[in-house]
Coordinates of C-alpha atoms and ligand atoms in Angstrom, one line a residue:
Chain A
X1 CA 86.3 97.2 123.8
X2 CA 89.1 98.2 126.3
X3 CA 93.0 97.8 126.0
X4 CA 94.0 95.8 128.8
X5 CA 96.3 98.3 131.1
X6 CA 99.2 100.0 130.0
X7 CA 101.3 102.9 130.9
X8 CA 101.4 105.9 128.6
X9 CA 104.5 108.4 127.8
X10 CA 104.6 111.1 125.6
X11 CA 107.9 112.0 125.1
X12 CA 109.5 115.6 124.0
X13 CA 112.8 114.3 122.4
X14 CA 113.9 111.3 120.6
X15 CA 116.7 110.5 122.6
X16 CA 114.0 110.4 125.9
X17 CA 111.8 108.5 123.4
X18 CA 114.9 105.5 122.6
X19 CA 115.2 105.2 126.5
X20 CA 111.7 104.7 127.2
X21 CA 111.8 102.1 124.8
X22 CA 115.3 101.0 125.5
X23 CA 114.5 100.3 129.7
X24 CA 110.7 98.5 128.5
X25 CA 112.9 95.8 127.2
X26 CA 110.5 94.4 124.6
X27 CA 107.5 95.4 126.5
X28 CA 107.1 98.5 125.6
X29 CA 106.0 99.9 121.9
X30 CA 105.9 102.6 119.8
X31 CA 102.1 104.9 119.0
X32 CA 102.1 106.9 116.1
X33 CA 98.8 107.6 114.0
X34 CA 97.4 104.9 116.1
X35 CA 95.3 103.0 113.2
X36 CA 96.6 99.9 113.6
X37 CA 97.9 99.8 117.3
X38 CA 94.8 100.8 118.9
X39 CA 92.8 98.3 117.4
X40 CA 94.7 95.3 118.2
X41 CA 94.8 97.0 121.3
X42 CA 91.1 96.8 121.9
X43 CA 91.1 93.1 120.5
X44 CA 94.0 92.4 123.0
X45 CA 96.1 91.4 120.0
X46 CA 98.8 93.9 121.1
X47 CA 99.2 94.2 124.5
X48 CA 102.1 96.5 125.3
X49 CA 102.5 97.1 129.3
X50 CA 103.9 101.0 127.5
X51 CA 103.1 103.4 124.9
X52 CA 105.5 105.7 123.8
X53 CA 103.2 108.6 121.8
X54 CA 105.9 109.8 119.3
X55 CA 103.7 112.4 118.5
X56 CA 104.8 115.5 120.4
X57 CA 108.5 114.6 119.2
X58 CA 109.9 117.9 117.2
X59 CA 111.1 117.3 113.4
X60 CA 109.0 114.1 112.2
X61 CA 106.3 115.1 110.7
X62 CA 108.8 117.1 107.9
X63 CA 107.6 115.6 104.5
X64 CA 110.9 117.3 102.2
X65 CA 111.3 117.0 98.9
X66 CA 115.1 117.3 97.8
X67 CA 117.1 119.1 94.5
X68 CA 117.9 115.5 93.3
X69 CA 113.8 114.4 93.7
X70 CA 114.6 112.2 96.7
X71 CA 111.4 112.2 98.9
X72 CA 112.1 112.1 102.7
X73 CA 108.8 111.2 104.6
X74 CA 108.8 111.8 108.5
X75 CA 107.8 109.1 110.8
X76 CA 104.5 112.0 111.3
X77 CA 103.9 112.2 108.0
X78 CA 100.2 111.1 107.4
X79 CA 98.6 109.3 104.5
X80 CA 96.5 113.1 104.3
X81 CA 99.8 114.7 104.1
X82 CA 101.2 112.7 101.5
X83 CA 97.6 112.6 99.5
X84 CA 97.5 116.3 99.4
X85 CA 101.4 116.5 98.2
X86 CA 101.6 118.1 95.1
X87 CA 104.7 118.4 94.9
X88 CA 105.7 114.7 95.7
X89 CA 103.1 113.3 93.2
X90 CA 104.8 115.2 90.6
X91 CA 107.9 113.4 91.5
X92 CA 106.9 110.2 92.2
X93 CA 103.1 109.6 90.8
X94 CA 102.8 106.4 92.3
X95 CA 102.8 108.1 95.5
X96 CA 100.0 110.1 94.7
X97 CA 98.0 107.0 92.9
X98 CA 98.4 105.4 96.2
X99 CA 97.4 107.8 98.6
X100 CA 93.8 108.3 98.3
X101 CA 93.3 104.7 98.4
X102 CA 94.9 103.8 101.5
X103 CA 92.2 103.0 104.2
X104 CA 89.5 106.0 104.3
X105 CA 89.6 109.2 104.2
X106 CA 88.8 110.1 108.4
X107 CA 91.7 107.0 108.5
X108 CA 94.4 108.9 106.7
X109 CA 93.7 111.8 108.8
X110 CA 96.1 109.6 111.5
X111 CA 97.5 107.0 110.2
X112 CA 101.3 107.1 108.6
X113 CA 103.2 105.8 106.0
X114 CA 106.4 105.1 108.3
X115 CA 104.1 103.5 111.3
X116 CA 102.1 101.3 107.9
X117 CA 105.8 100.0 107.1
X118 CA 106.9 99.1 110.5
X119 CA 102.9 97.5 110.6
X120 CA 103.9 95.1 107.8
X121 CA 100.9 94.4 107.0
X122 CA 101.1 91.9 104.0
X123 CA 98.0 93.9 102.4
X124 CA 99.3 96.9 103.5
X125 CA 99.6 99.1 100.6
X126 CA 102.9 101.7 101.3
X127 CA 105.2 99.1 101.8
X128 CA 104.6 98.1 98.0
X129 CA 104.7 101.2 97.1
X130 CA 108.3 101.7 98.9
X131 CA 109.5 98.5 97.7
X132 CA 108.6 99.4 93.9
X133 CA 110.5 102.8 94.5
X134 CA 113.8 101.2 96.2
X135 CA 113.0 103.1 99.5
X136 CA 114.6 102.9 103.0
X137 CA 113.6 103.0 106.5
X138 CA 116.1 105.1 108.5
X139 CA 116.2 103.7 112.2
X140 CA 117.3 105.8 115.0
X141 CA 118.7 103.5 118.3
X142 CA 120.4 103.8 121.6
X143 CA 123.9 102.9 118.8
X144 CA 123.4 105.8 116.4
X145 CA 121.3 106.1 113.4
X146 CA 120.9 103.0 110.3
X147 CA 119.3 102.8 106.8
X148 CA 117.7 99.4 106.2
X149 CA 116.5 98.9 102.8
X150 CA 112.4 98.1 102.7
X151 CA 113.5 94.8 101.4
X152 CA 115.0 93.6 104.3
X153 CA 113.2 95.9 106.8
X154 CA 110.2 94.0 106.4
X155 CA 110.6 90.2 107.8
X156 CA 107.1 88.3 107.7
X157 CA 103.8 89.3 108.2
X158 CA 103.9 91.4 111.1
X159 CA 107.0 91.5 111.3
X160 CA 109.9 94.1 111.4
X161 CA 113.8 94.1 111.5
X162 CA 113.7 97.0 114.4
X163 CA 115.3 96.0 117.6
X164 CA 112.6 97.2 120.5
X165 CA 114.8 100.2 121.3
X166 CA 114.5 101.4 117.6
X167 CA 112.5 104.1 116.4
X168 CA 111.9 104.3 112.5
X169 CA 112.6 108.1 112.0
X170 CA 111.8 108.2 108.4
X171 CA 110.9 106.7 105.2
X172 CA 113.3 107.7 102.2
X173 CA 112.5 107.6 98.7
X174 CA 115.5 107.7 96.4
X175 CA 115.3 110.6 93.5
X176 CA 114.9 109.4 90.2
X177 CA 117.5 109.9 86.9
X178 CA 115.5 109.6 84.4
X179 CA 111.1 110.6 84.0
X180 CA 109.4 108.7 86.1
X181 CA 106.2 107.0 86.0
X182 CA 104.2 104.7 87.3
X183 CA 100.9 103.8 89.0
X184 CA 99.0 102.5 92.0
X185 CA 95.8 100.4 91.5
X186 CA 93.8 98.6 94.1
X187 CA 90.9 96.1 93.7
X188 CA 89.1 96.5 97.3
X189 CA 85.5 95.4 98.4
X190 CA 84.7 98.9 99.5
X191 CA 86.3 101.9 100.8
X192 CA 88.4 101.3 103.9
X193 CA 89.0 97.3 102.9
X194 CA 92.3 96.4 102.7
X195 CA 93.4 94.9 99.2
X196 CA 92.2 92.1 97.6
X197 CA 94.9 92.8 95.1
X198 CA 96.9 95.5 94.9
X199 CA 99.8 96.8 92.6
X200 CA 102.6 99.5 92.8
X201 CA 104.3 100.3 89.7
X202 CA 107.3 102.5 89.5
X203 CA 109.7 103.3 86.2
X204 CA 112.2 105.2 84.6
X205 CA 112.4 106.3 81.1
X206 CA 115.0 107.4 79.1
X207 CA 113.6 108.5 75.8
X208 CA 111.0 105.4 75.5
X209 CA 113.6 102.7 77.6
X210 CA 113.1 101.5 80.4
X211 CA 115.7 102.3 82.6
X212 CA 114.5 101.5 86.1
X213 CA 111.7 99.7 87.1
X214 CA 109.9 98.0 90.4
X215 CA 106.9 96.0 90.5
X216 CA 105.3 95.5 93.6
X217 CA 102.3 93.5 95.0
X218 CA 100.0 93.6 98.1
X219 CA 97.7 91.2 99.4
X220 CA 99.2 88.6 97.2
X221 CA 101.8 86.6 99.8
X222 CA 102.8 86.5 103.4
X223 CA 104.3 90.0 102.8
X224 CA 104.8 92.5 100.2
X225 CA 106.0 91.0 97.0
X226 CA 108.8 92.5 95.2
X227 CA 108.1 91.5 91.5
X228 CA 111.6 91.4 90.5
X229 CA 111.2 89.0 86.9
X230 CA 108.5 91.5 86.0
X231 CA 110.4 94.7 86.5
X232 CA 113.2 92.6 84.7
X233 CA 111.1 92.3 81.6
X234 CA 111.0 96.0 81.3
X235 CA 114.1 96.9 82.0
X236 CA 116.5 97.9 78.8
X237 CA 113.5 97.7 76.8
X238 CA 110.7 100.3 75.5
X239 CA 107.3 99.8 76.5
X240 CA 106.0 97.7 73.9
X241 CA 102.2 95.5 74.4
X242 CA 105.0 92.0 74.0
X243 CA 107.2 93.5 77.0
X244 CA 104.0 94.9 78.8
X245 CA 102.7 91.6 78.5
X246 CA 106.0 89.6 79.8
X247 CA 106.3 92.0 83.1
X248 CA 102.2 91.3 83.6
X249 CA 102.5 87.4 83.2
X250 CA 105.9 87.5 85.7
X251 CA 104.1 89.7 88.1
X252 CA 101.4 87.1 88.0
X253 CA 103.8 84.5 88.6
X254 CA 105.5 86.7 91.7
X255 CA 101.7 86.7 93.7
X256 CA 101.4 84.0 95.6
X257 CA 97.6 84.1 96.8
X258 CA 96.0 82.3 99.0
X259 CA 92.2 82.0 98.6
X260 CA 89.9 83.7 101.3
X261 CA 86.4 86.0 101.5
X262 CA 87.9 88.2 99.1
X263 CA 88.9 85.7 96.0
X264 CA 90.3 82.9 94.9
X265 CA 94.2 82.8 94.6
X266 CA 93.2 82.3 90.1
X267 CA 90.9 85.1 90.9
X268 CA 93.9 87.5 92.6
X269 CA 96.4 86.8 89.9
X270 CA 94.4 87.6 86.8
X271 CA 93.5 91.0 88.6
X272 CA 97.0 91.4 89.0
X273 CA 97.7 90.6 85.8
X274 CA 95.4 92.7 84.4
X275 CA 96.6 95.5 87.1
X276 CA 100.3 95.4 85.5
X277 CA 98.9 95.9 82.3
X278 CA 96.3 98.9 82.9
X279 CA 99.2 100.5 84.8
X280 CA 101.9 100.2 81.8
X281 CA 99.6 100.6 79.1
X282 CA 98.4 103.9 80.6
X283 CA 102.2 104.8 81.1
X284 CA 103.7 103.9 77.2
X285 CA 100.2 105.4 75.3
X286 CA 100.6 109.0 78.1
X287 CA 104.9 108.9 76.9
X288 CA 103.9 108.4 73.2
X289 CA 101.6 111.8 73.6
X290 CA 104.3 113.7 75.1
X291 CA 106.7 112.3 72.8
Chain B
X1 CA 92.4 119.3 125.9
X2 CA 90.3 122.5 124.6
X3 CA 86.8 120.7 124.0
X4 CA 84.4 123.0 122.1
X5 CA 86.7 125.9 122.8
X6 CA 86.8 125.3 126.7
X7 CA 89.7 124.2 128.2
X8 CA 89.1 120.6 130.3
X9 CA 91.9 118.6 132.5
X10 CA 91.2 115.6 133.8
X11 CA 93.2 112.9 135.1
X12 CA 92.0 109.5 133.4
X13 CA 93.0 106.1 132.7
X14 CA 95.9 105.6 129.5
X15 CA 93.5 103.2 128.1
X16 CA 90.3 105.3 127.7
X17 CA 89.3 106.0 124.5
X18 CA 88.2 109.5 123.4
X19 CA 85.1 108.6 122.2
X20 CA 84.2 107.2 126.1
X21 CA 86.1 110.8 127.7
X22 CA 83.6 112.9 125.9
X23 CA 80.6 110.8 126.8
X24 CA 81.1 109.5 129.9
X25 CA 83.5 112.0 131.4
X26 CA 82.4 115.4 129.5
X27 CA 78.5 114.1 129.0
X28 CA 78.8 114.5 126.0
X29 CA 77.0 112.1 124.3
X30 CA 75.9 113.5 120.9
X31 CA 79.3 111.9 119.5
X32 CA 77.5 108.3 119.5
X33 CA 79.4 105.0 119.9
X34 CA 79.0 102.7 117.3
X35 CA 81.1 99.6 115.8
X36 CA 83.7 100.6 117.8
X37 CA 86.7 98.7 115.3
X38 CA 87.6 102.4 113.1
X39 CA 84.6 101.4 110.3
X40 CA 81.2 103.0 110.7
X41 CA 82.5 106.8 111.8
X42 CA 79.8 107.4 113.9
X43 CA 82.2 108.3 116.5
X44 CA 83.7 111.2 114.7
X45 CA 85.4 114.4 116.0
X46 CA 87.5 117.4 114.6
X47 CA 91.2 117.0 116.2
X48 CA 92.9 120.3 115.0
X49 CA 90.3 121.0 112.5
X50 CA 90.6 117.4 110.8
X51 CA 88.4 114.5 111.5
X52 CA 88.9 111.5 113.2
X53 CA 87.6 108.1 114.5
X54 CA 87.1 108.7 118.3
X55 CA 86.9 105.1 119.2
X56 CA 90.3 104.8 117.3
X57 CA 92.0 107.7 119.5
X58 CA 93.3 107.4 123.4
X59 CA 92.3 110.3 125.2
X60 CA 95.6 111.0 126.6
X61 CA 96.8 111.4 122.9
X62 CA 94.1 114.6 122.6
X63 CA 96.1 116.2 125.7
X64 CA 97.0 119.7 124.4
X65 CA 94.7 119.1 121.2
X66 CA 91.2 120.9 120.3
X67 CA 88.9 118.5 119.8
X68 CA 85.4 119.5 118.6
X69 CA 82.1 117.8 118.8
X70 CA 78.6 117.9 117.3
X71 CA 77.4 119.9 119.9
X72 CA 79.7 122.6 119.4
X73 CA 78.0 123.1 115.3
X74 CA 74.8 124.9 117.0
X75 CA 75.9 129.1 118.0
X76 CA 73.7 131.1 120.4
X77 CA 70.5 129.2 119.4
X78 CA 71.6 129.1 115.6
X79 CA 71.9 125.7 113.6
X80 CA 75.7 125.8 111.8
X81 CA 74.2 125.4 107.8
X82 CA 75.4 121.5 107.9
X83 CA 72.1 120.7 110.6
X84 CA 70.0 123.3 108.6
X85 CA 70.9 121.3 105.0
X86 CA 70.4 117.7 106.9
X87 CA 67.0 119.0 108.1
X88 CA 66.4 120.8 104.9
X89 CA 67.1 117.7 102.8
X90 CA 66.3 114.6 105.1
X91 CA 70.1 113.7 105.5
X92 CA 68.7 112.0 108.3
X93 CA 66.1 109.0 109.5
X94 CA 67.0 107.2 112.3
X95 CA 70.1 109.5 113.7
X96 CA 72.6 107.4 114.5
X97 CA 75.5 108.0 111.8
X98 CA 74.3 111.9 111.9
X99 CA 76.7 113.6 114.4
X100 CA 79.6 111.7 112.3
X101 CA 78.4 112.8 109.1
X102 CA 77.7 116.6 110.6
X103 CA 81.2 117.0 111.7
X104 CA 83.2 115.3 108.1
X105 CA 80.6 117.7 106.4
X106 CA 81.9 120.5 108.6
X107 CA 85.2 119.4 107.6
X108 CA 85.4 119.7 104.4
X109 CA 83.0 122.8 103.9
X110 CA 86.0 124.6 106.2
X111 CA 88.0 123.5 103.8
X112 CA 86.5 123.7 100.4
X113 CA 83.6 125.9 100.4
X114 CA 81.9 124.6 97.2
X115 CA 82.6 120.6 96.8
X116 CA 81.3 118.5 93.8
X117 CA 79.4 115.5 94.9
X118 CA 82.3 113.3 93.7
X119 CA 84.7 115.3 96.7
X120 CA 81.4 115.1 99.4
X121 CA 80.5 111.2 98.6
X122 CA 84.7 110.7 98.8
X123 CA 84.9 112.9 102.3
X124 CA 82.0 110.6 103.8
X125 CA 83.1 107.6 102.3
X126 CA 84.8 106.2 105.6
X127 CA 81.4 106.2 107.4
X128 CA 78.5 104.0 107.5
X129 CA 74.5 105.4 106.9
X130 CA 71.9 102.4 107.1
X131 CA 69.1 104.5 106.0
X132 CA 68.9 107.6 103.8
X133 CA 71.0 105.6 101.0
X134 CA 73.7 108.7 101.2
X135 CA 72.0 110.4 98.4
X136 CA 70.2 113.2 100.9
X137 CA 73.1 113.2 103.1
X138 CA 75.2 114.5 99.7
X139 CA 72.3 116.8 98.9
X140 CA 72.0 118.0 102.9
X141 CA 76.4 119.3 102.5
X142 CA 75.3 120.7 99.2
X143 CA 72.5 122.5 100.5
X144 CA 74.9 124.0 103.6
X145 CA 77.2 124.4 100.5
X146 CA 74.8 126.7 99.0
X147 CA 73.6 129.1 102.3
X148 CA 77.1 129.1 104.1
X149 CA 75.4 131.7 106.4
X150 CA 72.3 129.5 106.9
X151 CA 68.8 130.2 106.0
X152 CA 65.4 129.7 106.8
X153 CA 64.8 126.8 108.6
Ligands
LIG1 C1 89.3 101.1 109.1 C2 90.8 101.0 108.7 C3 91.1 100.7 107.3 C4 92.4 100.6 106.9 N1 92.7 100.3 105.6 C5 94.0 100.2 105.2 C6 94.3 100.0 103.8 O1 93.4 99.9 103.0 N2 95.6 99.9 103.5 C7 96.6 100.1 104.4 O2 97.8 100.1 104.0 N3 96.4 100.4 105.7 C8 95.1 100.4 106.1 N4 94.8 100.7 107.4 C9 95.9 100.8 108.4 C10 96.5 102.3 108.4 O3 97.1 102.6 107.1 C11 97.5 102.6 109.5 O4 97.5 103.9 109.6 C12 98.9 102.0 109.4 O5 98.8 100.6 109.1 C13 99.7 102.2 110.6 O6 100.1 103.5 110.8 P1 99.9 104.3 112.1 O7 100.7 105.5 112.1 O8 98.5 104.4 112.4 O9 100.7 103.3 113.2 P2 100.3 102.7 114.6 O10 99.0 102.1 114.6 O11 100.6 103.8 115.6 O12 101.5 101.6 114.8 C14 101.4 100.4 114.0 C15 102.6 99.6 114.4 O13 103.9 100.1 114.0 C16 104.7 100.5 115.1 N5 105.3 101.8 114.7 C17 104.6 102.9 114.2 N6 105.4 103.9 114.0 C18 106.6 103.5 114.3 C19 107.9 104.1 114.3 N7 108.1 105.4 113.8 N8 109.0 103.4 114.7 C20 108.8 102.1 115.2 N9 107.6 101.5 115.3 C21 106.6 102.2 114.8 C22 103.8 100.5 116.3 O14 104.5 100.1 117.4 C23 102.8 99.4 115.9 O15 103.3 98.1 116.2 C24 93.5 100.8 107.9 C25 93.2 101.1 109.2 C26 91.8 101.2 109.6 C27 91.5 101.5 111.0

């Protein structure tokens, strides 16, 4: 299978990058790891008249960890890089539950978390991670530079907020206050499948409150669903099996499943349920060790 | 691009896929073509030392990269220890995912010289083997595991 024609540009700067993007007035679209792009390429689902390769640009493929624990991930950053991150999984262990299950592992060689957000894949799996952290999206334009929060960055399935002379420079992750834990599990068919149901867990504890928490779902809606009731239930509260089990029956609630190949929409919410659960179980019986 | 250490320039169409430059343009052709939609891996490559679909990459993108294929494993008449363990252990029947699986295994032997089976059945897990069942492919990268400088063949 062929891409129908295009032309091809491979920037050295992001300002030469905006322009290229800026004069193909809509026509024109952005290549990073390539995972997604060039297969709807070949299926002539995508069929940009110009690529601009944002690989050779200098600076994005910085993965930094900062004092306060905030996680800045360049638009190069690849699901490998963030898999093998010690150092960030420490921080943010959701990040490094979710890693190794993104796609496969000759896939994450490429592929990126920033180019998987602006993707939107509704069973995409970083954009739930992001959401359940609070993340950003920081968007460089022809105007100057903007932070979009995940939340309203992604817009539908598919679907972005960037205007087509925008390039998302980086993904942030905001540091936590108190510990932080949390979990990534995915039910998939087999390796490489995208979710049948998947779940991003993120919390803070202070002592054995909740301080913080996000609760978000993938392949379970039009787009990423931010499980705010369920984080809700947790919130103020220690992580007892009654508020485990109020977050797991409002994250059921939150998915809103459609039935396909992979399960019925019952099917999907009890494996979400049941995913809330594992996740927060594993998280209070771990604290009450260290404790 | 630098294609099994030589450099190559050609000029060539943005939409031609890697796999189809180093068959049809270099010859080539022990990278194989397979489902040709990023799943099986029979089309994989080292890019800078990592592995990659090359049905899934545009050749232009490999401009200024190293790119390495199967036929660069085999040294002045000497098999790299991945072929000698898949011919030691039958990590092969029919062929066709082999160069794939040769190059992952090459992979992650460059990168961690003595892998569990667990880390080996993970690093091969994005490609597709209709025949040996994967068992004797995992034995074949243990095997190569085992004589890093070759053996006996
Ligand atoms: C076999 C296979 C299995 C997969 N399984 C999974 C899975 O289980 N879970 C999962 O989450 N994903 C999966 N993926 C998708 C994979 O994670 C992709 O890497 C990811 O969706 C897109 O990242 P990319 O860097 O490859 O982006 P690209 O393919 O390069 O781009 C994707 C889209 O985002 C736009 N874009 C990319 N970067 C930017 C940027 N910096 N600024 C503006 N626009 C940008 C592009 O224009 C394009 O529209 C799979 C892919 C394959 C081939």
């Amino acid at each position: 299978m062929y891409p129908s024609r295009f032309a091809y540009e491979a920037p050295r700067t992001l300002d030469e990058a905006i322009g290229l993007l800026h004069d193909g007035a809509g026509e024109a679209k952005v290549l990073a790891g390539g995972q997604s792009l060039v297969p709807l390429m070949k299926l002539r689902f995508a069929n940009p008249e110009l690529l601009v390769d944002i690989n050779n640009l200098p600076g994005l493929d910085r993965l930094e960890t900062l004092a306060d624990g905030t996680i800045r991930v360049g638009a190069l950053v690849r699901h490998r890089d963030l898999e093998r991150a010690g150092d960030v999984h420490r921080i943010q262990p959701v990040v490094g539950a979710a890693a190794p299950l993104i796609a496969d592992p000759i896939v994450r060689t490429r592929g990126t978390l920033v180019g998987s957000l602006c993707h939107a894949d509704p069973q995409g799996d970083w954009a739930a991670v992001v959401t359940a952290l609070r993340g950003y999206v920081v968007a460089q334009g022809p105007g100057g530079r903007r932070e979009i929060p995940i939340g309203d960055f992604v817009t539908g399935p598919f679907q972005n907020v960037l205007a087509h002379d925008e390039v998302a420079v980086e993904a942030v992750l905001p540091g936590p206050r108190h510990t932080v834990a949390g979990g990534f599990l995915k039910l998939e068919r087999r390796v490489g499948d995208f979710a049948t149901a998947g779940t991003a867990v993120a919390i803070e504890l202070d002592g054995d409150r909740v301080t913080r928490a996000g609760i978000a779902l993938t392949g379970v809606g039009s787009r990423t669903v931010d499980a705010t009731g369920a984080a809700e239930a947790l919130v103020g509260r220690a992580l007892t099996s009654e508020a485990i089990a109020a977050a797991a029956d409002a994250a059921a609630e939150a998915a809103q499943p459609t039935a396909d190949h992979r399960g019925s929409a019952a099917y999907k919410k009890h494996v979400i349920h049941t995913f809330v659960t594992r996740i927060l179980t594993r998280v209070s019986t771990t604290s009450e060790q260290a404790a | 691009m630098t294609v099994n250490g030589e450099v190559v320039t050609r000029d060539v169409e943005a939409r031609l896929l890697l796999v189809h430059f180093l068959r049809d343009e270099l010859g080539l052709t022990g990278t194989h073509w397979g489902c040709d939609t990023s799943n099986c891996g029979t089309c994989v490559v080292l890019y800078d030392d990592e592995p990659v679909k090359s049905c899934t990459v545009l050749a232009v993108m490999a401009g200024g990269h190293d790119v390495r294929t199967v036929e660069s494993l085999e040294w002045e008449g000497q098999l790299d220890p991945v072929q000698q363990g898949f011919m030691e252990c039958h990590g092969l029947q029919c062929g066709f995912c082999t160069s794939g699986m040769l190059m992952s295994a090459r992979a992650l032997l460059d990168r961690d010289p003595d892998p569990s089976e667990a880390t080996i059945r993970e690093a091969i897990s994005g490609q597709i083997c209709r025949c040996t069942g994967y068992a004797s492919i995992v034995r074949s990268v243990r095997w190569a595991a085992e004589h890093p400088a070759g053996g006996v063949g």
